[in-house]
Each structure stands twice: as structure tokens, then as C-alpha cells.
Amino acid sequence: MLRKKPKIILLYAIVLGALIGLALSTIIPARRDYYALDPGEYGQSEIAKSTTWILGLQNLGIYNSLNSLLIIARDSPLKESELSELQSFAGNGGLILVYGSWSALKSILEYFGVIAEYRGRIIDPVFNMNNPDEVIVYLNTYNTSIVIYSPYAITVTETRGGVQVEPIAYSSPYSYIDELPNNAYDAGEEINRFPVAYRILIGNGELIIFTALGVFTNNVYNYNMGFLQVLRGSREILLDQSFCKQDYLLYFKLIVNTPRGVSSIYISIIALVLMVVIYVYRATLKKH
């Protein structure tokens, strides 16, 4: 009978080790651009504290579009099924703000009937935050300036289906397009005010697209809090995190965490499992 003890101890050690590993996985920060739990420069942990996380765009239907602002930041193109959800959300009066890589923005623009070409990164040697990647731009519609991370210029070449695209934010007259690119001005590169945000009306709602890698990422969030409050008004902020579905660890962390901390349900489950393991372990020792 004594020979069974080492096996039992090993079994419970493995179980406890797995539980500890599971618990640590929710605490250790994960690095991923636009991730709600990433405290790094390009994560979105700051804005995530005051938002509702959307783990799948198919869930948008449960929210009142008229009272919601959806923020989407992506580094890869959206699927057609996701784009149709955006169309439905905006058509019912929702407000959508988008930023991220050109491939992501291109997929959205083309779905809504806007054909555009990428021109290059915008550099402003005068109106920046002592960092060429953090550029100060002016929002005409809201009569305010904000700081965006790594803006780039596009040219709208065609619109379809009667869609209207209105530029609503510009870089300063001292900015230029780094077409080479080499992070420096070269003869022939255009110096001008360039649009860095566009508005598209969709049904009763609207889509605002910033041609920049960051608007509410942690590195520029503090500069833009005022603009966010004006933009949202009384709307609830929905932060898209559906891109995390492809990474099981990131997705799991979102499920067990909330904007207010680790889910109480998750903590209760861990505590309950530990109590059962300890109880069974003690009972097993008494039998032997």
C-alpha cells in the first residue's frame, strides 16, 4: 500500500502544477499589438479599462447600435463575414472608428466601395511629440488636435455605389510623404497637408477611418482622451478583440479577465478545484 503514495503524490503535484500554470497565464502580461491586456506601447490596456470587449463581431447584434461606439484596430485584413457585421452595425446607427495597418484598412474601404492606393508614411519634422512616429494632426470636424502614431498617406482613386468619402483630419503643412522610405526628406517628395482620417456615412451610422497605426494605443492614448470623450458622447465604447480568436492563450486571458480585473468566477473555480484536490489528497493519505 505504501508504494501507492509516491504515485498519488506525483498525480496531485501534476494537478497542482497545472492549476498554478493556469493561474499564472492570466497574470503574466502578453505582448500583442492592439491587445486589451498588453500594457506595452502598442497594446490597448489603457482604453480597455473603460470599454466592453467584443470577442466576436457576430456578437454586435446584442448591443444598441445607436448608443455604441465600436473601436477596431487591426494589423491584418478583416474577413467578409466580419465586414458584413460592421455594415449592419453602422447601418443601424452605430459609430465605428478604425485604425491599423494598410492591409486592414484597405479591406474595409474596398468592402464599402472605396478604392485607394497607399502612398507612404507621413513624417512631420515640426508638429510631432519629439518622436517622428507620433504626429500631431488637426481634426476639422471636432476643432481639436490629437496625436496619432505612424500615420500614412493614401489616395482615393475611385468610389462605388454612390458612397461619399470626406477627409476630416489633416497633418500640418510641414509634413511630407517618405516615399523611399528612409526616414528623411528627399528631393521630389511632396510636402503638404495630408488627410489622415476619413468619414464614410453608412445608413444611419458612420465609419471613421484613421490612416495610422495607432490612435488609442497606449503610447498616444493620454493625448487623445479628450477627443475620445467628445466622440463617444453618451455612447458605450466597444473594443474589438475578435482577432485574438486565432491565439488560444490570448483568447483565454480575455475570457477570464475583465476591465475590472480577473473574473471572480474564474477565481472561484480555481479555489474550488484546489479545495477538492486538497480534500481528496488528505482522504487518500488517511486510508493509507
Coordinates of C-alpha atoms in Angstrom, one line a residue:
M1 CA 0.0 0.0 0.0
L2 CA 2.9 2.3 0.8
R3 CA 4.0 2.1 -2.9
K4 CA 0.9 3.9 -4.0
K5 CA 1.8 7.1 -2.0
P6 CA 4.5 8.3 -4.4
K7 CA 2.2 7.8 -7.4
I8 CA -0.6 9.7 -5.6
I9 CA 1.7 12.5 -4.6
L10 CA 3.0 12.7 -8.1
L11 CA -0.5 12.8 -9.5
Y12 CA -1.6 15.7 -7.2
A13 CA 1.7 17.5 -7.8
I14 CA 0.9 17.5 -11.6
V15 CA -2.6 18.7 -11.0
L16 CA -1.5 21.5 -8.7
G17 CA 1.3 22.4 -11.1
A18 CA -1.2 22.7 -14.0
L19 CA -3.5 24.9 -11.9
I20 CA -0.7 27.1 -10.9
G21 CA 0.4 27.4 -14.5
L22 CA -3.2 28.2 -15.5
A23 CA -3.3 30.9 -12.8
L24 CA 0.0 32.4 -13.9
S25 CA -1.1 32.5 -17.5
T26 CA -3.8 35.0 -16.5
I27 CA -1.4 37.2 -14.6
I28 CA 1.7 37.4 -16.9
P29 CA 1.4 40.1 -19.5
A30 CA 1.0 39.1 -23.1
R31 CA 2.5 41.2 -25.9
R32 CA 0.3 41.7 -29.0
D33 CA -0.4 44.9 -30.9
Y34 CA -3.9 46.2 -30.1
Y35 CA -4.4 43.6 -27.4
A36 CA -6.6 44.7 -24.4
L37 CA -4.3 43.2 -21.9
D38 CA -1.0 44.4 -23.4
P39 CA 0.5 47.2 -21.3
G40 CA 3.2 47.9 -23.8
E41 CA 3.4 50.9 -26.2
Y42 CA 1.3 49.3 -28.9
G43 CA -1.2 47.4 -26.7
Q44 CA -4.5 48.9 -25.7
S45 CA -4.7 48.2 -21.9
E46 CA -5.4 51.9 -21.1
I47 CA -8.5 52.3 -23.2
A48 CA -9.5 48.7 -22.4
K49 CA -10.2 49.8 -18.7
S50 CA -13.2 51.8 -19.7
T51 CA -14.6 49.6 -22.6
T52 CA -16.6 46.5 -23.2
W53 CA -14.5 43.9 -25.0
I54 CA -16.0 42.3 -28.1
L55 CA -14.7 38.7 -28.6
G56 CA -16.6 38.2 -31.8
L57 CA -18.1 40.7 -34.2
Q58 CA -21.1 38.4 -34.7
N59 CA -22.0 39.5 -31.1
L60 CA -22.6 43.1 -32.1
G61 CA -26.3 42.4 -32.5
I62 CA -26.8 42.3 -28.7
Y63 CA -25.8 45.9 -28.4
N64 CA -27.8 49.0 -29.2
S65 CA -26.0 50.4 -32.3
L66 CA -27.4 53.9 -31.7
N67 CA -25.8 54.0 -28.3
S68 CA -22.4 52.4 -29.2
L69 CA -19.0 53.4 -30.4
L70 CA -17.1 50.5 -31.9
I71 CA -13.3 50.8 -32.0
I72 CA -11.4 48.4 -34.3
A73 CA -7.6 48.3 -34.6
R74 CA -6.2 45.5 -36.7
D75 CA -2.9 44.5 -38.3
S76 CA -4.4 42.1 -40.8
P77 CA -7.4 42.3 -43.3
L78 CA -10.9 41.6 -42.0
K79 CA -13.0 38.7 -43.3
E80 CA -16.1 39.3 -45.4
S81 CA -18.3 37.9 -42.6
E82 CA -16.8 40.4 -40.2
L83 CA -17.3 43.3 -42.7
S84 CA -20.9 42.4 -43.1
E85 CA -21.4 42.7 -39.4
L86 CA -19.8 46.2 -39.5
Q87 CA -22.2 47.2 -42.3
S88 CA -25.2 46.0 -40.2
F89 CA -23.9 47.8 -37.1
A90 CA -23.3 51.1 -38.9
G91 CA -26.5 50.8 -40.9
N92 CA -28.5 50.7 -37.7
G93 CA -26.9 53.9 -36.4
G94 CA -23.6 52.7 -35.0
L95 CA -20.4 54.7 -34.9
I96 CA -17.2 52.9 -35.9
L97 CA -13.7 54.1 -35.6
V98 CA -10.9 52.2 -37.3
Y99 CA -7.1 52.3 -37.4
G100 CA -4.3 49.9 -38.1
S101 CA -2.2 48.5 -40.9
W102 CA -2.9 49.5 -44.5
S103 CA -3.9 45.9 -45.4
A104 CA -6.6 46.0 -42.7
L105 CA -7.9 49.4 -43.7
K106 CA -7.9 48.5 -47.4
S107 CA -10.1 45.5 -46.8
I108 CA -12.7 47.8 -45.0
L109 CA -12.5 50.6 -47.6
E110 CA -13.0 48.3 -50.5
Y111 CA -15.9 46.5 -48.9
F112 CA -17.7 49.8 -48.5
G113 CA -16.9 50.9 -52.1
V114 CA -13.8 53.0 -51.7
I115 CA -10.7 52.1 -53.8
A116 CA -7.5 53.7 -52.6
E117 CA -3.8 53.5 -53.1
Y118 CA -1.0 53.6 -50.4
R119 CA 1.5 56.4 -50.9
G120 CA 3.8 56.1 -47.9
R121 CA 4.5 57.1 -44.3
I122 CA 3.8 60.7 -43.3
I123 CA 6.7 62.5 -41.4
D124 CA 6.2 65.9 -39.8
P125 CA 9.5 67.4 -38.6
V126 CA 7.8 70.2 -36.9
F127 CA 4.5 69.0 -35.4
N128 CA 5.4 65.9 -33.5
M129 CA 6.0 64.9 -29.9
N130 CA 9.8 64.8 -30.2
N131 CA 9.2 61.4 -31.9
P132 CA 8.8 61.3 -35.7
D133 CA 6.3 58.4 -35.2
E134 CA 4.0 60.5 -33.0
V135 CA 2.5 63.1 -35.2
I136 CA 0.1 66.0 -34.2
V137 CA -2.8 66.3 -36.6
Y138 CA -5.8 68.6 -36.7
L139 CA -9.4 67.3 -36.8
N140 CA -11.6 69.8 -38.7
T141 CA -15.0 68.4 -37.6
Y142 CA -14.1 68.4 -33.9
N143 CA -12.0 71.5 -33.9
T144 CA -9.2 69.9 -32.0
S145 CA -5.7 68.4 -32.4
I146 CA -4.7 64.9 -31.5
V147 CA -1.6 62.7 -31.6
I148 CA -1.5 59.7 -33.8
Y149 CA 1.1 57.0 -34.2
S150 CA 2.8 56.4 -37.5
P151 CA 0.3 58.0 -40.0
Y152 CA 0.5 57.2 -43.7
A153 CA -1.0 58.8 -46.8
I154 CA -3.4 57.2 -49.2
T155 CA -5.0 58.5 -52.4
V156 CA -8.7 57.7 -53.0
T157 CA -8.9 56.8 -56.7
E158 CA -12.5 55.6 -57.0
T159 CA -15.8 55.3 -55.1
R160 CA -18.6 53.0 -56.0
G161 CA -22.3 52.8 -55.2
G162 CA -22.6 56.5 -54.5
V163 CA -20.5 56.3 -51.4
Q164 CA -19.1 59.6 -50.2
V165 CA -15.7 59.9 -48.5
E166 CA -15.0 63.1 -46.5
P167 CA -11.5 63.8 -45.2
I168 CA -11.8 65.1 -41.6
A169 CA -8.3 65.2 -40.2
Y170 CA -5.0 66.6 -41.7
S171 CA -1.3 66.7 -40.9
S172 CA 0.4 70.1 -40.8
P173 CA 1.7 71.9 -43.9
Y174 CA 5.2 70.9 -43.0
S175 CA 4.6 67.2 -43.3
Y176 CA 5.9 65.1 -46.2
I177 CA 5.5 61.6 -47.6
D178 CA 8.5 59.4 -47.0
E179 CA 8.2 57.6 -50.4
L180 CA 11.7 56.0 -50.5
P181 CA 11.4 55.3 -47.4
N182 CA 14.5 56.3 -45.4
N183 CA 13.1 58.4 -42.6
A184 CA 14.5 61.6 -44.2
Y185 CA 13.3 64.1 -46.8
D186 CA 14.4 63.6 -50.3
A187 CA 14.1 65.9 -53.3
G188 CA 10.8 65.4 -55.0
E189 CA 8.9 64.1 -52.0
E190 CA 5.7 66.0 -51.6
I191 CA 5.4 68.5 -48.7
N192 CA 1.8 69.3 -47.9
R193 CA -1.2 68.9 -45.6
F194 CA -2.3 65.3 -46.0
P195 CA -5.6 63.7 -45.0
V196 CA -5.2 61.1 -42.2
A197 CA -8.8 60.4 -41.4
Y198 CA -11.9 59.9 -43.5
R199 CA -15.6 59.7 -42.7
I200 CA -18.0 57.5 -44.6
L201 CA -21.7 57.6 -44.0
I202 CA -23.4 54.2 -43.9
G203 CA -27.1 54.1 -43.4
N204 CA -27.9 55.9 -40.2
G205 CA -24.4 55.5 -38.9
E206 CA -20.9 56.4 -39.9
L207 CA -17.4 54.9 -40.3
I208 CA -14.3 57.0 -39.3
I209 CA -11.0 55.6 -40.6
F210 CA -7.6 56.9 -39.5
T211 CA -4.7 56.0 -41.7
A212 CA -2.4 55.4 -38.8
L213 CA -1.1 52.5 -36.8
G214 CA -2.3 54.0 -33.5
V215 CA -4.9 56.4 -32.2
F216 CA -5.8 54.9 -28.9
T217 CA -2.8 52.6 -28.4
N218 CA -1.1 53.1 -25.1
N219 CA 1.7 55.3 -26.5
V220 CA -0.7 58.0 -27.6
Y221 CA -3.9 57.3 -25.5
N222 CA -3.3 60.1 -22.9
Y223 CA -3.1 62.7 -25.7
N224 CA -6.4 61.7 -27.2
M225 CA -8.6 61.1 -24.2
G226 CA -10.5 64.4 -24.7
F227 CA -11.2 63.6 -28.3
L228 CA -12.5 60.2 -27.3
Q229 CA -14.9 61.7 -24.8
V230 CA -16.3 64.1 -27.4
L231 CA -16.6 61.4 -30.0
R232 CA -18.4 59.0 -27.7
G233 CA -20.8 61.4 -26.1
S234 CA -23.2 59.1 -24.2
R235 CA -22.3 56.0 -26.2
E236 CA -20.9 52.8 -24.8
I237 CA -17.4 52.0 -26.1
L238 CA -17.0 48.6 -27.6
L239 CA -13.4 47.5 -28.1
D240 CA -12.9 44.8 -30.8
Q241 CA -10.8 41.9 -29.7
S242 CA -12.1 39.3 -32.1
F243 CA -8.7 39.0 -33.8
C244 CA -7.5 37.1 -30.7
K245 CA -9.5 34.0 -31.5
Q246 CA -6.6 32.6 -33.5
D247 CA -4.4 32.6 -30.4
Y248 CA -5.8 30.4 -27.8
L249 CA -3.8 31.8 -24.9
L250 CA -4.7 35.5 -25.7
Y251 CA -8.3 34.5 -26.1
F252 CA -8.4 32.6 -22.8
K253 CA -6.9 35.5 -21.0
L254 CA -9.6 37.8 -22.3
I255 CA -12.3 35.3 -21.1
V256 CA -11.0 35.1 -17.6
N257 CA -10.2 38.7 -17.2
T258 CA -12.5 41.8 -17.3
P259 CA -11.8 45.5 -17.4
R260 CA -12.1 45.4 -13.6
G261 CA -9.6 42.6 -13.1
V262 CA -9.6 38.8 -13.1
S263 CA -13.1 37.3 -13.3
S264 CA -14.5 36.4 -9.9
I265 CA -16.0 33.3 -11.4
Y266 CA -12.5 32.2 -12.6
I267 CA -11.0 32.7 -9.2
S268 CA -13.9 30.8 -7.6
I269 CA -13.4 27.8 -9.9
I270 CA -9.6 27.7 -9.2
A271 CA -10.3 27.9 -5.4
L272 CA -12.9 25.2 -5.6
V273 CA -10.7 22.9 -7.6
L274 CA -7.8 23.4 -5.2
M275 CA -10.1 22.6 -2.2
V276 CA -11.3 19.4 -3.9
V277 CA -7.7 18.4 -4.7
I278 CA -6.6 19.0 -1.1
Y279 CA -9.6 17.2 0.4
V280 CA -9.1 14.1 -1.8
Y281 CA -5.4 14.1 -1.1
R282 CA -5.9 14.2 2.6
A283 CA -8.6 11.5 2.4
T284 CA -6.2 9.3 0.4
L285 CA -3.4 9.7 3.0
K286 CA -5.8 8.7 5.8
K287 CA -6.7 5.5 4.0
H288 CA -3.1 4.6 3.7

